[in-house]
Amino acid sequence: MWYAHRELVFIDSKIAKDFFLNKAFLLFLSLKCLCYICILKYIKKRTRLIEKSILLILASKDFNEDEYLVVKTILERENFKLFIASDAHTLCVGSKGLKVRPDISFYNMRESNFNAIVLIGGSGIKSYWGNSLLHNLVNNFNRSNKLIAAICSAPVILSRAGLLNDKEATCYMNDRKELERDGVVFVDVPVKFQKNIITAQNASASQQFAQTIAERLK
């Protein structure tokens, strides 16, 4: 009897041990699944944010206010989130005195955080034609096949970065020779879209420019 009782106790303890082990294993699996679900939700949420995030480049001074305001209004109406980037330490100042506080410095820009980049024109953007940081940035966007848009004098940045070689593009009429010097086929149209690049001539084309950006990102 004593041996039988001992054997039963042993069996019961083994069953209890197996039960708790199984329960612990199921708990582990549940926690693991929960972690995966949280990670997937985070990735999905971040992907949605990136899909709606646009990096907008402004010159620190003398950017074209009309282009900026029209593009900003239309894209925000379409629920895109704009992040202003500049090398201005405090405020960007437009050609008519409009002041805009940038969200990001040129030194902290990463293509992976945005779905598109938009470069606003104006006389001030000409000082950025040879900016290597911008050249590297637009090339990163291009390698990721993300949308790149530039208006007025800003398309020259794209041509200097080598993105418009043998491609059709437009820009501010006075800068036409700058594009042609870089091997670009200039076309006299308000807005030109080719592959993943949009270029526009001037402030008068701002509405069509912004609408084209919104359409291509939908």
Tab-separated table of C-alpha atoms in Angstrom:
chain	number	residue	atom	x	y	z
A	1	MET	CA	0.000	0.000	0.000
A	2	TRP	CA	2.767	2.396	0.952
A	3	TYR	CA	4.497	1.873	-2.421
A	4	ALA	CA	1.209	2.296	-4.285
A	5	HIS	CA	0.487	5.517	-2.404
A	6	ARG	CA	4.011	6.771	-3.123
A	7	GLU	CA	3.577	5.960	-6.820
A	8	LEU	CA	0.258	7.815	-6.923
A	9	VAL	CA	1.840	10.846	-5.253
A	10	PHE	CA	4.670	10.718	-7.798
A	11	ILE	CA	2.191	10.497	-10.679
A	12	ASP	CA	0.109	13.347	-9.256
A	13	SER	CA	3.167	15.539	-8.820
A	14	LYS	CA	4.288	14.744	-12.366
A	15	ILE	CA	0.837	15.617	-13.707
A	16	ALA	CA	0.867	18.855	-11.723
A	17	LYS	CA	4.356	19.666	-12.983
A	18	ASP	CA	3.340	18.968	-16.582
A	19	PHE	CA	0.208	21.047	-16.100
A	20	PHE	CA	2.151	24.046	-14.835
A	21	LEU	CA	4.786	23.638	-17.539
A	22	ASN	CA	2.098	23.529	-20.215
A	23	LYS	CA	0.393	26.524	-18.687
A	24	ALA	CA	3.687	28.421	-18.557
A	25	PHE	CA	4.394	27.479	-22.167
A	26	LEU	CA	0.941	28.657	-23.254
A	27	LEU	CA	1.480	31.894	-21.343
A	28	PHE	CA	4.836	32.325	-23.090
A	29	LEU	CA	3.196	31.754	-26.482
A	30	SER	CA	0.439	34.229	-25.643
A	31	LEU	CA	2.957	36.887	-24.625
A	32	LYS	CA	4.993	36.202	-27.751
A	33	CYS	CA	1.894	36.570	-29.946
A	34	LEU	CA	0.975	39.761	-28.109
A	35	CYS	CA	4.467	41.148	-28.762
A	36	TYR	CA	4.181	40.298	-32.456
A	37	ILE	CA	0.771	41.984	-32.635
A	38	CYS	CA	2.138	45.116	-30.942
A	39	ILE	CA	5.124	45.185	-33.303
A	40	LEU	CA	2.876	44.748	-36.349
A	41	LYS	CA	0.578	47.526	-35.126
A	42	TYR	CA	3.579	49.797	-34.599
A	43	ILE	CA	4.944	49.027	-38.068
A	44	LYS	CA	1.519	49.598	-39.630
A	45	LYS	CA	1.074	52.884	-37.767
A	46	ARG	CA	4.570	54.075	-38.670
A	47	THR	CA	4.013	53.095	-42.311
A	48	ARG	CA	0.798	55.134	-42.388
A	49	LEU	CA	2.614	58.108	-40.863
A	50	ILE	CA	5.436	57.873	-43.406
A	51	GLU	CA	2.939	57.574	-46.260
A	52	LYS	CA	1.417	60.892	-45.183
A	53	SER	CA	4.695	62.649	-44.310
A	54	ILE	CA	6.312	65.100	-46.711
A	55	LEU	CA	9.647	66.847	-46.238
A	56	LEU	CA	9.407	70.442	-47.464
A	57	ILE	CA	12.638	72.343	-48.120
A	58	LEU	CA	12.724	76.116	-47.600
A	59	ALA	CA	15.576	78.544	-48.160
A	60	SER	CA	16.516	80.350	-44.961
A	61	LYS	CA	15.725	83.656	-46.666
A	62	ASP	CA	13.883	84.853	-49.770
A	63	PHE	CA	11.834	81.720	-50.380
A	64	ASN	CA	8.767	82.224	-52.579
A	65	GLU	CA	5.880	82.753	-50.193
A	66	ASP	CA	3.135	82.214	-52.768
A	67	GLU	CA	4.542	78.815	-53.729
A	68	TYR	CA	4.941	77.833	-50.096
A	69	LEU	CA	1.444	78.880	-49.003
A	70	VAL	CA	-0.374	77.315	-51.962
A	71	VAL	CA	1.526	74.022	-51.683
A	72	LYS	CA	1.087	73.924	-47.897
A	73	THR	CA	-2.649	74.651	-48.072
A	74	ILE	CA	-3.421	72.045	-50.732
A	75	LEU	CA	-1.313	69.257	-49.240
A	76	GLU	CA	-2.576	69.799	-45.697
A	77	ARG	CA	-6.136	69.813	-47.038
A	78	GLU	CA	-5.360	66.346	-48.413
A	79	ASN	CA	-4.273	65.315	-44.879
A	80	PHE	CA	-0.555	65.218	-45.583
A	81	LYS	CA	1.781	66.127	-42.737
A	82	LEU	CA	4.442	68.643	-43.758
A	83	PHE	CA	7.816	68.894	-42.046
A	84	ILE	CA	9.705	72.085	-42.854
A	85	ALA	CA	13.469	71.656	-43.258
A	86	SER	CA	16.067	74.391	-43.602
A	87	ASP	CA	19.513	75.417	-42.484
A	88	ALA	CA	18.014	78.448	-40.734
A	89	HIS	CA	18.952	78.510	-37.051
A	90	THR	CA	15.727	80.264	-36.039
A	91	LEU	CA	13.242	81.343	-38.716
A	92	CYS	CA	13.017	81.159	-42.494
A	93	VAL	CA	12.118	84.556	-43.944
A	94	GLY	CA	10.239	84.784	-47.219
A	95	SER	CA	10.661	87.324	-50.001
A	96	LYS	CA	7.787	89.418	-48.582
A	97	GLY	CA	8.678	89.016	-44.925
A	98	LEU	CA	6.703	85.871	-44.021
A	99	LYS	CA	8.433	83.995	-41.202
A	100	VAL	CA	8.316	80.211	-40.888
A	101	ARG	CA	9.888	78.146	-38.139
A	102	PRO	CA	11.566	74.982	-39.524
A	103	ASP	CA	10.860	71.623	-37.896
A	104	ILE	CA	14.089	69.936	-38.958
A	105	SER	CA	17.666	70.959	-39.642
A	106	PHE	CA	19.414	69.924	-42.860
A	107	TYR	CA	21.736	67.855	-40.689
A	108	ASN	CA	18.914	65.687	-39.275
A	109	MET	CA	17.059	64.790	-42.459
A	110	ARG	CA	16.499	61.115	-43.266
A	111	GLU	CA	14.754	59.914	-46.384
A	112	SER	CA	13.400	56.839	-44.559
A	113	ASN	CA	11.076	59.025	-42.447
A	114	PHE	CA	9.209	60.558	-45.389
A	115	ASN	CA	7.302	59.525	-48.482
A	116	ALA	CA	8.213	62.572	-50.572
A	117	ILE	CA	10.392	65.659	-50.697
A	118	VAL	CA	9.240	69.051	-52.008
A	119	LEU	CA	11.631	71.909	-52.737
A	120	ILE	CA	10.110	75.397	-52.771
A	121	GLY	CA	11.616	78.037	-55.052
A	122	GLY	CA	12.382	81.718	-54.797
A	123	SER	CA	15.585	83.675	-55.282
A	124	GLY	CA	16.958	82.358	-51.986
A	125	ILE	CA	17.006	78.741	-53.149
A	126	LYS	CA	19.743	79.563	-55.672
A	127	SER	CA	22.317	79.586	-52.886
A	128	TYR	CA	21.503	75.876	-52.380
A	129	TRP	CA	22.122	74.791	-55.970
A	130	GLY	CA	25.495	73.327	-55.004
A	131	ASN	CA	24.520	72.092	-51.525
A	132	SER	CA	25.972	68.583	-51.122
A	133	LEU	CA	23.609	67.692	-48.249
A	134	LEU	CA	20.606	68.338	-50.469
A	135	HIS	CA	22.248	66.503	-53.369
A	136	ASN	CA	22.752	63.421	-51.185
A	137	LEU	CA	19.242	63.689	-49.778
A	138	VAL	CA	17.427	63.870	-53.124
A	139	ASN	CA	19.562	60.997	-54.400
A	140	ASN	CA	18.503	58.918	-51.385
A	141	PHE	CA	14.865	59.672	-52.162
A	142	ASN	CA	15.469	58.711	-55.776
A	143	ARG	CA	17.161	55.419	-54.861
A	144	SER	CA	14.109	54.574	-52.757
A	145	ASN	CA	11.864	55.502	-55.698
A	146	LYS	CA	10.117	58.137	-53.591
A	147	LEU	CA	8.479	61.233	-55.007
A	148	ILE	CA	10.705	64.267	-55.585
A	149	ALA	CA	9.145	67.628	-56.475
A	150	ALA	CA	10.764	71.003	-57.147
A	151	ILE	CA	9.374	74.324	-58.337
A	152	CYS	CA	10.732	77.588	-59.748
A	153	SER	CA	14.532	77.740	-59.293
A	154	ALA	CA	14.640	74.584	-57.143
A	155	PRO	CA	14.797	72.065	-60.055
A	156	VAL	CA	18.404	73.192	-60.597
A	157	ILE	CA	19.253	71.425	-57.321
A	158	LEU	CA	17.963	68.207	-58.871
A	159	SER	CA	19.947	68.721	-62.061
A	160	ARG	CA	23.139	69.473	-60.114
A	161	ALA	CA	22.534	66.284	-58.124
A	162	GLY	CA	22.469	64.332	-61.392
A	163	LEU	CA	18.808	63.320	-61.215
A	164	LEU	CA	17.691	64.993	-64.442
A	165	ASN	CA	20.362	63.881	-66.902
A	166	ASP	CA	18.750	63.332	-70.324
A	167	LYS	CA	15.302	63.774	-68.752
A	168	GLU	CA	12.605	66.305	-69.558
A	169	ALA	CA	12.019	68.927	-66.872
A	170	THR	CA	10.919	72.496	-66.421
A	171	CYS	CA	11.907	75.359	-64.123
A	172	TYR	CA	11.796	79.146	-63.765
A	173	MET	CA	12.358	80.439	-67.285
A	174	ASN	CA	15.404	82.533	-66.323
A	175	ASP	CA	17.120	79.354	-65.075
A	176	ARG	CA	16.515	77.364	-68.236
A	177	LYS	CA	20.170	77.478	-69.289
A	178	GLU	CA	21.205	76.072	-65.903
A	179	LEU	CA	19.188	72.935	-66.583
A	180	GLU	CA	20.382	72.628	-70.168
A	181	ARG	CA	23.982	73.006	-69.022
A	182	ASP	CA	23.429	69.963	-66.791
A	183	GLY	CA	22.167	67.855	-69.690
A	184	VAL	CA	18.455	68.327	-69.032
A	185	VAL	CA	15.878	68.530	-71.815
A	186	PHE	CA	13.983	71.709	-70.916
A	187	VAL	CA	10.245	71.736	-71.697
A	188	ASP	CA	8.182	74.926	-71.591
A	189	VAL	CA	5.184	73.644	-69.615
A	190	PRO	CA	3.798	74.692	-66.192
A	191	VAL	CA	4.335	71.255	-64.615
A	192	LYS	CA	6.287	68.248	-65.849
A	193	PHE	CA	6.068	64.772	-64.315
A	194	GLN	CA	8.506	62.045	-65.309
A	195	LYS	CA	8.972	58.782	-63.443
A	196	ASN	CA	9.136	59.877	-59.762
A	197	ILE	CA	10.113	63.522	-60.344
A	198	ILE	CA	7.822	66.551	-60.630
A	199	THR	CA	9.127	69.940	-61.737
A	200	ALA	CA	7.204	73.206	-62.095
A	201	GLN	CA	7.956	76.619	-63.590
A	202	ASN	CA	6.831	79.307	-61.169
A	203	ALA	CA	4.307	80.482	-58.584
A	204	SER	CA	1.529	80.525	-61.191
A	205	ALA	CA	1.913	76.739	-61.460
A	206	SER	CA	1.804	76.192	-57.676
A	207	GLN	CA	-1.743	74.855	-57.564
A	208	GLN	CA	-1.200	72.358	-60.385
A	209	PHE	CA	2.159	71.453	-58.844
A	210	ALA	CA	0.619	70.698	-55.430
A	211	GLN	CA	-2.323	68.812	-56.924
A	212	THR	CA	0.057	66.654	-58.958
A	213	ILE	CA	2.016	65.828	-55.801
A	214	ALA	CA	-1.170	64.863	-53.955
A	215	GLU	CA	-2.408	62.707	-56.839
A	216	ARG	CA	0.878	60.827	-57.132
A	217	LEU	CA	0.958	60.080	-53.407
A	218	LYS	CA	-2.572	58.665	-53.232
